[in-house]
CSV table of C-alpha atoms and ligand atoms in Angstrom, one decimal:
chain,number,residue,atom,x,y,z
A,178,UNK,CA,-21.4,-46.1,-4.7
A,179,UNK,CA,-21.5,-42.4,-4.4
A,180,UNK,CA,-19.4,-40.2,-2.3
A,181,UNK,CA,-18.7,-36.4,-1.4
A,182,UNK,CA,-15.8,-35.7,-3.6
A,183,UNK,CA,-13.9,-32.3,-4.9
A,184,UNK,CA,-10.9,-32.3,-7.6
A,185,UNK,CA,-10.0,-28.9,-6.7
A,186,UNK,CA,-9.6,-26.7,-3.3
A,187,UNK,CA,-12.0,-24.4,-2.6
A,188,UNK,CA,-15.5,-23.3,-0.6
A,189,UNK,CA,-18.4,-25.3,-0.1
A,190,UNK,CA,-19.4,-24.8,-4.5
A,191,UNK,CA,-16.5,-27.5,-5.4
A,192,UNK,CA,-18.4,-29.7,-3.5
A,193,UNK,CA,-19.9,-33.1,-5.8
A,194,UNK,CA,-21.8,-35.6,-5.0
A,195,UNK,CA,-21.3,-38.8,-7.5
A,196,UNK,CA,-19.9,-42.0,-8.1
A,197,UNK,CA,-16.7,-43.2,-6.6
A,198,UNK,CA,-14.8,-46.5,-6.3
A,199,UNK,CA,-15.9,-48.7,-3.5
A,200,UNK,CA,-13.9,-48.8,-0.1
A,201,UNK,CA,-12.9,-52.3,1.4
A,202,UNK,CA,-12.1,-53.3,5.1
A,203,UNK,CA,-8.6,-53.6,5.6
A,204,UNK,CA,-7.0,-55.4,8.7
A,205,UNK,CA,-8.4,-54.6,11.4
A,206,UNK,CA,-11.1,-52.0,9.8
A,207,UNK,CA,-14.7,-52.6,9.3
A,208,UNK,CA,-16.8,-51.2,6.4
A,209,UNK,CA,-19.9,-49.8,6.5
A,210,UNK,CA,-23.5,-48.8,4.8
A,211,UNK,CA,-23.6,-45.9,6.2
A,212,UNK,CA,-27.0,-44.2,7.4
A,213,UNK,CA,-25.7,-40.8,8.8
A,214,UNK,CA,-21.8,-39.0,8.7
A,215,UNK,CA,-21.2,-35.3,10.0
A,216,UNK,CA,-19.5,-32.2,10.0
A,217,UNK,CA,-17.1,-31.5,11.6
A,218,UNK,CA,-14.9,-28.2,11.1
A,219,UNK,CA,-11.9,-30.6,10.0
A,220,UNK,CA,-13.8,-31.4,6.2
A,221,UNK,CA,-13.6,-27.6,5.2
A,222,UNK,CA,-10.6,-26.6,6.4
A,223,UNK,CA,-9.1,-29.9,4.5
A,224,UNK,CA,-11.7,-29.1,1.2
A,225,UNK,CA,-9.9,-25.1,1.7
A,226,UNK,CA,-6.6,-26.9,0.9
A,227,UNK,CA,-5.2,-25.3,4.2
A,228,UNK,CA,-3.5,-28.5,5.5
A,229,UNK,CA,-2.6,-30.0,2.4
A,230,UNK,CA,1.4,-27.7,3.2
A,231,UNK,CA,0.7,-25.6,-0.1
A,232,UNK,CA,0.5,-28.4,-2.6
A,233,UNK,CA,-2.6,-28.8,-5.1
A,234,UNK,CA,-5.1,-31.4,-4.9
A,235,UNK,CA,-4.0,-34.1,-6.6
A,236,UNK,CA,-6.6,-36.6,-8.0
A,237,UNK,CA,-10.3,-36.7,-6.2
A,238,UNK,CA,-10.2,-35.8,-2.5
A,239,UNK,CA,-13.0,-37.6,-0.2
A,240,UNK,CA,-14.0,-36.1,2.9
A,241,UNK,CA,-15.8,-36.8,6.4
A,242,UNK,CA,-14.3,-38.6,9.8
A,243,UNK,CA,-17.2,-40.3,11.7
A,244,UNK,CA,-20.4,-42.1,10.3
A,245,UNK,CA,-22.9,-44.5,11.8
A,246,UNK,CA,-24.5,-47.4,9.8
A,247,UNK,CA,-24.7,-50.9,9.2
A,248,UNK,CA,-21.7,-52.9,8.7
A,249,UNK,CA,-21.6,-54.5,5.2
A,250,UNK,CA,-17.6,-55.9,5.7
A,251,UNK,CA,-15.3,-57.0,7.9
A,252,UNK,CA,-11.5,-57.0,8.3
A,253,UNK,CA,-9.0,-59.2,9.1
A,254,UNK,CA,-8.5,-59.3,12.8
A,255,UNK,CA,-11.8,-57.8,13.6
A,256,UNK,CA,-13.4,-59.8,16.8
A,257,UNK,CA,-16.9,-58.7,18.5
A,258,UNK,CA,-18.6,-57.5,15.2
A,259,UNK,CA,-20.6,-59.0,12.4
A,260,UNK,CA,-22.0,-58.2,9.1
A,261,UNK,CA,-25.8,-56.7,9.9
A,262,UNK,CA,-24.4,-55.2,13.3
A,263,UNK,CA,-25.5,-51.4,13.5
A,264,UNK,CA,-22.4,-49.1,15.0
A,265,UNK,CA,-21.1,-45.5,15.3
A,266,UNK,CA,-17.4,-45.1,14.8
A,267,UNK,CA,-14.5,-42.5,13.4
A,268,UNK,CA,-13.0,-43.2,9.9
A,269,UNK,CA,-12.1,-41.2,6.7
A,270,UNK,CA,-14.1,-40.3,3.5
A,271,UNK,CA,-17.0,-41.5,5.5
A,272,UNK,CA,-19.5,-38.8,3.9
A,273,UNK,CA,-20.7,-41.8,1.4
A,274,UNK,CA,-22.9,-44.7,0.4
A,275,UNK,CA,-20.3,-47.0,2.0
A,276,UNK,CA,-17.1,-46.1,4.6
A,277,UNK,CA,-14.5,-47.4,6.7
A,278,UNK,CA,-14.4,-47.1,10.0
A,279,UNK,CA,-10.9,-47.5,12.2
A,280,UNK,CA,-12.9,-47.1,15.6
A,281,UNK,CA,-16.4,-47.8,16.5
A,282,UNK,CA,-19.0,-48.7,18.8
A,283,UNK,CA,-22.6,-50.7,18.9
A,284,UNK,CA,-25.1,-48.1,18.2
A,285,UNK,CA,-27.5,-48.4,20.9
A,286,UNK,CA,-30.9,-49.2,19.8
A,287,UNK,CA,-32.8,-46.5,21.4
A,288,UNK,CA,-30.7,-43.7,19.5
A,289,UNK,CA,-31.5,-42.5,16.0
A,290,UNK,CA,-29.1,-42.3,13.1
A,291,UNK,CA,-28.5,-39.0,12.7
A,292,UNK,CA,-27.2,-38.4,16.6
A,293,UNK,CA,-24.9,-41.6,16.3
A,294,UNK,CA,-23.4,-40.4,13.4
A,295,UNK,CA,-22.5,-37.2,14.9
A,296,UNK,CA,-20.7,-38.3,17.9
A,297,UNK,CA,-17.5,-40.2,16.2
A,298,UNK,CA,-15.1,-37.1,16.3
A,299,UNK,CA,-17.0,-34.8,18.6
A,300,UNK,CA,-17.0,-37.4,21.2
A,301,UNK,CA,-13.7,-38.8,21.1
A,302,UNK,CA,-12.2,-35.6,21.4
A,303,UNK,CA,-14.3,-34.7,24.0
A,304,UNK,CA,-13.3,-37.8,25.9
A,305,UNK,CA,-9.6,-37.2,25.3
A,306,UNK,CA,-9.9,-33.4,26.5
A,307,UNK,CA,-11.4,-34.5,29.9
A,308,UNK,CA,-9.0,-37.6,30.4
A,309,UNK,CA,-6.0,-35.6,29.6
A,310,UNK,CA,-7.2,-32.6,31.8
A,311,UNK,CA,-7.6,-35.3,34.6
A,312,UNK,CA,-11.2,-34.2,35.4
A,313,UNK,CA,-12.4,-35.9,38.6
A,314,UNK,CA,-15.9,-35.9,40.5
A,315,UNK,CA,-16.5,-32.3,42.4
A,316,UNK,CA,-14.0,-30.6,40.0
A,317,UNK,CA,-14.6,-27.5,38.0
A,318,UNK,CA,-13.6,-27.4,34.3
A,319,UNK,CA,-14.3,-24.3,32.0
A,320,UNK,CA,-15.0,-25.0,28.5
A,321,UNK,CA,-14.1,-21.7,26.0
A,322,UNK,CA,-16.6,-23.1,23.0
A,323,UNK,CA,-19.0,-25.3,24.7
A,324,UNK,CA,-22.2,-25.0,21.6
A,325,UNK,CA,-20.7,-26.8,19.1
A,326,UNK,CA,-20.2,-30.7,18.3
A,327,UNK,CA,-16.9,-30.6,20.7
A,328,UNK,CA,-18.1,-28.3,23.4
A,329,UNK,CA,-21.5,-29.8,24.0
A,330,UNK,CA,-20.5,-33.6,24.0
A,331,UNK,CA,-17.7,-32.4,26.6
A,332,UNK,CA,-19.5,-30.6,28.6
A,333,UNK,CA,-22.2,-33.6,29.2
A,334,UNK,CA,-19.1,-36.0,29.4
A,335,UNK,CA,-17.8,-33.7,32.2
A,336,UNK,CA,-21.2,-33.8,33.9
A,337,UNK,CA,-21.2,-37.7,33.6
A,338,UNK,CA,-17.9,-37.9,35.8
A,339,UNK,CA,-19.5,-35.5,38.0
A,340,UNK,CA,-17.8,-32.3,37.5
A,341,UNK,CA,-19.1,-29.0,37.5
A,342,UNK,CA,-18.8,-26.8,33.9
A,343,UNK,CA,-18.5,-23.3,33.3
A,344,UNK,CA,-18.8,-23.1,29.5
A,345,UNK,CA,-18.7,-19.9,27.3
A,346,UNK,CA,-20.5,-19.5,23.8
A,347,UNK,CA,-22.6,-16.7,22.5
A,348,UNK,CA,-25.3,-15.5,24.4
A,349,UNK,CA,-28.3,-16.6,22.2
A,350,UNK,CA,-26.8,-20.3,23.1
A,351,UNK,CA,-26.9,-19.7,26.8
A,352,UNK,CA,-29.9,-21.5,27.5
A,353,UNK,CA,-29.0,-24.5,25.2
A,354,UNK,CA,-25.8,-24.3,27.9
A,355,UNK,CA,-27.9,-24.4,31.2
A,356,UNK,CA,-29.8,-27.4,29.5
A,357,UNK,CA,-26.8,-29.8,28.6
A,358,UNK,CA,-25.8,-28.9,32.4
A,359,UNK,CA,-23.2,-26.2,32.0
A,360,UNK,CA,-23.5,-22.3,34.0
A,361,UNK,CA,-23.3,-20.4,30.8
A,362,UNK,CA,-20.9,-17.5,29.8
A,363,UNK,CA,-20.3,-14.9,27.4
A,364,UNK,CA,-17.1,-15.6,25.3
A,365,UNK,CA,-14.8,-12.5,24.2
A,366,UNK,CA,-13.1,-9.6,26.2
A,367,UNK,CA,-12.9,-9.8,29.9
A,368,UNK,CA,-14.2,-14.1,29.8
A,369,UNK,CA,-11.7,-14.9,32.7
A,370,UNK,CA,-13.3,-12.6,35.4
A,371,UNK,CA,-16.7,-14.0,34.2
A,372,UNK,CA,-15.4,-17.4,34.7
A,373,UNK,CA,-14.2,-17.2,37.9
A,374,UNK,CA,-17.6,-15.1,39.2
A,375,UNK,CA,-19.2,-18.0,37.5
A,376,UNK,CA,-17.2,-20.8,39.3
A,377,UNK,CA,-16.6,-18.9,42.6
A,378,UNK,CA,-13.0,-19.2,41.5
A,379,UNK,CA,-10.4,-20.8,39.8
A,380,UNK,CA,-11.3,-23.6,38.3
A,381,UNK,CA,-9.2,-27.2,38.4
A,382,UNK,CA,-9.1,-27.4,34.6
A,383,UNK,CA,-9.7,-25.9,31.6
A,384,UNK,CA,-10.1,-27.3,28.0
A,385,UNK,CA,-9.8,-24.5,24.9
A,386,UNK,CA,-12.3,-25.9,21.7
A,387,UNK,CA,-12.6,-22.7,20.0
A,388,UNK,CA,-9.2,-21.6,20.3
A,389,UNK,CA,-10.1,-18.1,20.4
A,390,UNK,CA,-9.2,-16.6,23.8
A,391,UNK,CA,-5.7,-15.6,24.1
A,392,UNK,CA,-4.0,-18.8,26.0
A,393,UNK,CA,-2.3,-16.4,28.9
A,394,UNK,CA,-6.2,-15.8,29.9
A,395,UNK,CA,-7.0,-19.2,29.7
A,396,UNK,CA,-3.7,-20.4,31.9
A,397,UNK,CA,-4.6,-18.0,34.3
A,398,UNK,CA,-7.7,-19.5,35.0
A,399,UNK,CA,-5.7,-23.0,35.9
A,400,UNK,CA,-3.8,-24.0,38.6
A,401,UNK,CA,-0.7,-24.9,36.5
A,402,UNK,CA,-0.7,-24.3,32.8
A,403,UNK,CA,-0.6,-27.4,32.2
A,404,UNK,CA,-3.9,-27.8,33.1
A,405,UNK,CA,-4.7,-25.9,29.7
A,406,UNK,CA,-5.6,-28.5,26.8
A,407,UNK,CA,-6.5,-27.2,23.4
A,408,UNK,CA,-7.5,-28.7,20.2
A,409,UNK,CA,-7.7,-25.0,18.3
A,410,UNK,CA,-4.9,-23.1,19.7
A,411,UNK,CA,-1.4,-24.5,17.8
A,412,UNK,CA,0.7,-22.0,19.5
A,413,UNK,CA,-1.0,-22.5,23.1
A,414,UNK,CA,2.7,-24.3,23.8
A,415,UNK,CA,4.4,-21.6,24.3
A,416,UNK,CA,2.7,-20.4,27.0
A,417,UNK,CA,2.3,-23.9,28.7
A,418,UNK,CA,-0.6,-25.3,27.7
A,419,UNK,CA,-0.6,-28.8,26.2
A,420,UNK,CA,-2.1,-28.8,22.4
A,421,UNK,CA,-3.8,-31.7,21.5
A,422,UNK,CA,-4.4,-33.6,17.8
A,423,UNK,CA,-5.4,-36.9,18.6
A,424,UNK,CA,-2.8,-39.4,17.6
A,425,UNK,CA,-1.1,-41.2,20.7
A,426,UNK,CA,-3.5,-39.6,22.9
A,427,UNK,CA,-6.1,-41.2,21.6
A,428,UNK,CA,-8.1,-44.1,22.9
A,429,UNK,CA,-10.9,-44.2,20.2
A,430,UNK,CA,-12.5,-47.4,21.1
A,431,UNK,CA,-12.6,-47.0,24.6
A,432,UNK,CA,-14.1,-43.5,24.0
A,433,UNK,CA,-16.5,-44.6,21.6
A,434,UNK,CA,-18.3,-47.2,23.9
A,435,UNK,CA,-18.0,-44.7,26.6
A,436,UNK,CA,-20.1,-42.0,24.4
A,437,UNK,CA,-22.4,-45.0,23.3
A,438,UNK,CA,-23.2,-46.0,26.5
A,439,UNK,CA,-24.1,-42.4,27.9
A,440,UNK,CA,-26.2,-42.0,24.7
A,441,UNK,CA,-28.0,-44.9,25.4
A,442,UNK,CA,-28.6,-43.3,29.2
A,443,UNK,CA,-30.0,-40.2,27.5
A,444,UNK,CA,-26.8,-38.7,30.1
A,445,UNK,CA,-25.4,-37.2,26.3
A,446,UNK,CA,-28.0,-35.4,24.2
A,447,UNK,CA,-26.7,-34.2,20.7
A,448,UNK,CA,-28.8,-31.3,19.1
A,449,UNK,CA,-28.7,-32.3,15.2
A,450,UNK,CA,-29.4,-30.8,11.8
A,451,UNK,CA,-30.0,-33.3,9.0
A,452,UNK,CA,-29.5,-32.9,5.3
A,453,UNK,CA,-29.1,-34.7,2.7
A,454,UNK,CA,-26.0,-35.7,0.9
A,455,UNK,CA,-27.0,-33.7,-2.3
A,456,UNK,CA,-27.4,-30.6,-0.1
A,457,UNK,CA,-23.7,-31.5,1.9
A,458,UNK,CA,-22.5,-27.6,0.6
A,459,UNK,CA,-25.4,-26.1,2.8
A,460,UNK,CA,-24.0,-27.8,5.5
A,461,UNK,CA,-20.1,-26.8,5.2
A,462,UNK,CA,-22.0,-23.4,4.8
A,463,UNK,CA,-23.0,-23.4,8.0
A,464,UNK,CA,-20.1,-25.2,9.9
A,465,UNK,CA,-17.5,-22.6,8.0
A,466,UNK,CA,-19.6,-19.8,9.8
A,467,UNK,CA,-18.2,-21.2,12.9
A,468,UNK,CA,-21.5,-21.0,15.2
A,469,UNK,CA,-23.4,-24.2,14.9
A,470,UNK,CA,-25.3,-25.5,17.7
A,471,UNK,CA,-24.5,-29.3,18.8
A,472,UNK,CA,-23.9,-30.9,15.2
A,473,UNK,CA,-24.4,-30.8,11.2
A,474,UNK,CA,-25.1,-34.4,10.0
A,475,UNK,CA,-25.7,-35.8,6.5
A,476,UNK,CA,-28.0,-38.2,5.7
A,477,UNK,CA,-28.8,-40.4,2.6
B,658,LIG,N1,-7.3,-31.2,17.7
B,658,LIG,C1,-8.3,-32.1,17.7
B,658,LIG,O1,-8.1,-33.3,18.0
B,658,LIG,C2,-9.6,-31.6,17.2
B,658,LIG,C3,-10.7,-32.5,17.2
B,658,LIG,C4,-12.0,-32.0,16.9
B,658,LIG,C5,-12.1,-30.6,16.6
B,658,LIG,N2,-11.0,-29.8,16.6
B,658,LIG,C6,-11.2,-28.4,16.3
B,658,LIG,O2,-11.9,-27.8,17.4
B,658,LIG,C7,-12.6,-26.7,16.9
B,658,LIG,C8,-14.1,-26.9,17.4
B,658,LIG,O3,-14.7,-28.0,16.8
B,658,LIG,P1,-16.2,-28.3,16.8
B,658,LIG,O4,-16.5,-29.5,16.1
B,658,LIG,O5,-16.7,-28.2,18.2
B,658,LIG,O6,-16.8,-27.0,16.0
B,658,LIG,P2,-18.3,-26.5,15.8
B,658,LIG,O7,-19.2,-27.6,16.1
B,658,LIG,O8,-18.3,-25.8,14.5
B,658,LIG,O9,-18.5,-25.4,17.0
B,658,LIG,C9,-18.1,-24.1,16.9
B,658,LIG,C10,-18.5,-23.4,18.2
B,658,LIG,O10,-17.5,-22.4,18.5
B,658,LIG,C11,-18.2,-21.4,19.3
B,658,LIG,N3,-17.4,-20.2,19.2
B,658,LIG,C12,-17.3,-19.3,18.2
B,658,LIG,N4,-16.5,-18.3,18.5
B,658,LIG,C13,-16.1,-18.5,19.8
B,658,LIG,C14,-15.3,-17.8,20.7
B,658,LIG,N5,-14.7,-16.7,20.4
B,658,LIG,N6,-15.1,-18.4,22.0
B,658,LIG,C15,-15.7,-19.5,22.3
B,658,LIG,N7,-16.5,-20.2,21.5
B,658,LIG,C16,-16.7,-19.7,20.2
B,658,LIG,C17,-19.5,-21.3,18.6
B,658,LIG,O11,-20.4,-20.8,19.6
B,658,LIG,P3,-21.6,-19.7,19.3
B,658,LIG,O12,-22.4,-20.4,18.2
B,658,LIG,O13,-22.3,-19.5,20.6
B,658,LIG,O14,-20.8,-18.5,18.7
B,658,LIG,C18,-19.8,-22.7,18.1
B,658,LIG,O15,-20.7,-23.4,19.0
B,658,LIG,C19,-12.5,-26.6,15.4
B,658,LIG,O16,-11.4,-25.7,15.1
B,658,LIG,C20,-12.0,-28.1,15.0
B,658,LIG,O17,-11.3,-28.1,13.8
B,658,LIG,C21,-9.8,-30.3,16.9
């Protein structure tokens, strides 16, 4: 098969696409022809070589976390899925001909390749965010980042439960905001007063994507700062917020079938841009700019 691959650390150029080894199902994994995988900002900050803690790339690194396609192999232990079955799902190296996925979902049939292969990471974490933050019916939640993969599966996620958004982007992605049900602000310098002119008020909960606001604004938006969960701010700790990464927090298969079912309601609406595998640099291009709208997917 043929996979993204690099040998060295670097931008978007060390980027190859060409043969690799074939992945198997382990236990309790299933495998995958996969028909679309995305972008997500975690593939060039791992091809950058700023999480490997300082040491070279050693052998061929593999990259992408969610995929959706038709499974081709299945592991031991794996009930409620067969060879043939289409699905969406979280994994690693998934940008290639053939992935594993850990988590997953039945791709509904109604919703096209490229937006089930976005949804694996954005809309787990998106779930996560809101279950961790509590968010009930009639609450208000402010989302700091809410145009990108993350921000806009939350904020329809949010809307799903019944709560009311406030989300901040740039203003050129305003109306994109007011149409995946969210009252639209400007990020930046003076964000909390917008926020709560936006809400009426404080708001019951607040979830940081971006990680760009400095976290004392953001807590003092929340009734306790606890009620402050961020997946971009590592030192938001200190000033009470709870940091999330997605291991024991994480319920990936509950998620999943949660995302595919709202999909399949057209109640989550993911604004994709394809490429193709060969072109996967233009792509990390684009995500490293850190202003995509929705989510970059790559196709066969
Ligand atoms: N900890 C975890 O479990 C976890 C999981 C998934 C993702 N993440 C991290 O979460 C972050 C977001 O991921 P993503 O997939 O949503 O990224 P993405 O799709 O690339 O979205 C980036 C978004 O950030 C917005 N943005 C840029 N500057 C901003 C600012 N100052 N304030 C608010 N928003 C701003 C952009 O809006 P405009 O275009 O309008 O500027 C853009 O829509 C990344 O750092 C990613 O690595 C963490």
């Amino acid at each position: 098969m043929r996979a993204l691959q690099f040998t060295t650390y670097g931008g978007p150029e060390v980027l190859t696409w060409a043969d690799a080894p074939d992945p198997h199902a382990g236990p309790g994994q299933i495998r995958i022809a996969v028909r679309a995988a995305s972008v997500n900002p975690i593939d060039w900050k791992v091809l950058s070589g700023a999480m490997s803690g300082g040491q070279p790339q050693a052998g061929t690194g593999y990259l992408g976390y969610d995929a959706a396609g038709v499974v081709d192999e299945v592991g031991e232990g794996v009930e409620g899925v067969s060879v043939g079955d289409d699905v969406l799902g979280r994994g690693s190296a998934t940008q290639a001909e053939l992935a594993v996925l850990d988590a997953w979902a039945a791709k509904p049939s109604s919703v096209n390749w490229a937006v089930a292969g976005s949804v694996g990471v954005a809309g787990e974490t998106a779930e996560r965010g809101l279950r961790l933050l509590g968010v009930e019916p009639g609450d208000t939640v402010f989302i700091d980042g809410g145009a990108g993969g993350v921000g806009a599966a939350t904020i329809q996620l949010a809307v799903a439960r019944g709560a009311k958004v406030v989300a901040s982007s740039s203003q050129a992605n305003h109306d994109y905001l007011r149409e995946i049900g969210a009252i639209p602000v400007l990020y930046g310098e003076g964000v909390g007063d917008r926020v709560l002119a936006a809400a009426g008020g404080p708001v019951d909960a607040v979830f940081d994507v971006a990680g760009k606001t400095p976290v004392e604004d953001l807590v003092a938006l929340a009734p306790e700062p606890s009620q402050v969960v961020t997946i971009a701010n590592f030192n938001a700790a200190e000033a009470g917020a709870r940091v999330t990464g997605g291991a024991d927090d994480s319920r990936p298969m509950e998620a999943l079938a949660l995302v595919a079912d709202l999909l399949a309601q057209n109640k989550l609406v993911i604004t994709v841009q394809t490429f193709p595998f060969e072109r996967a640099a233009e792509a990390y291009r684009i995500s490293k700019d850190g202003h995509v709208r929705g989510k970059l997917v790559l196709v066969p």
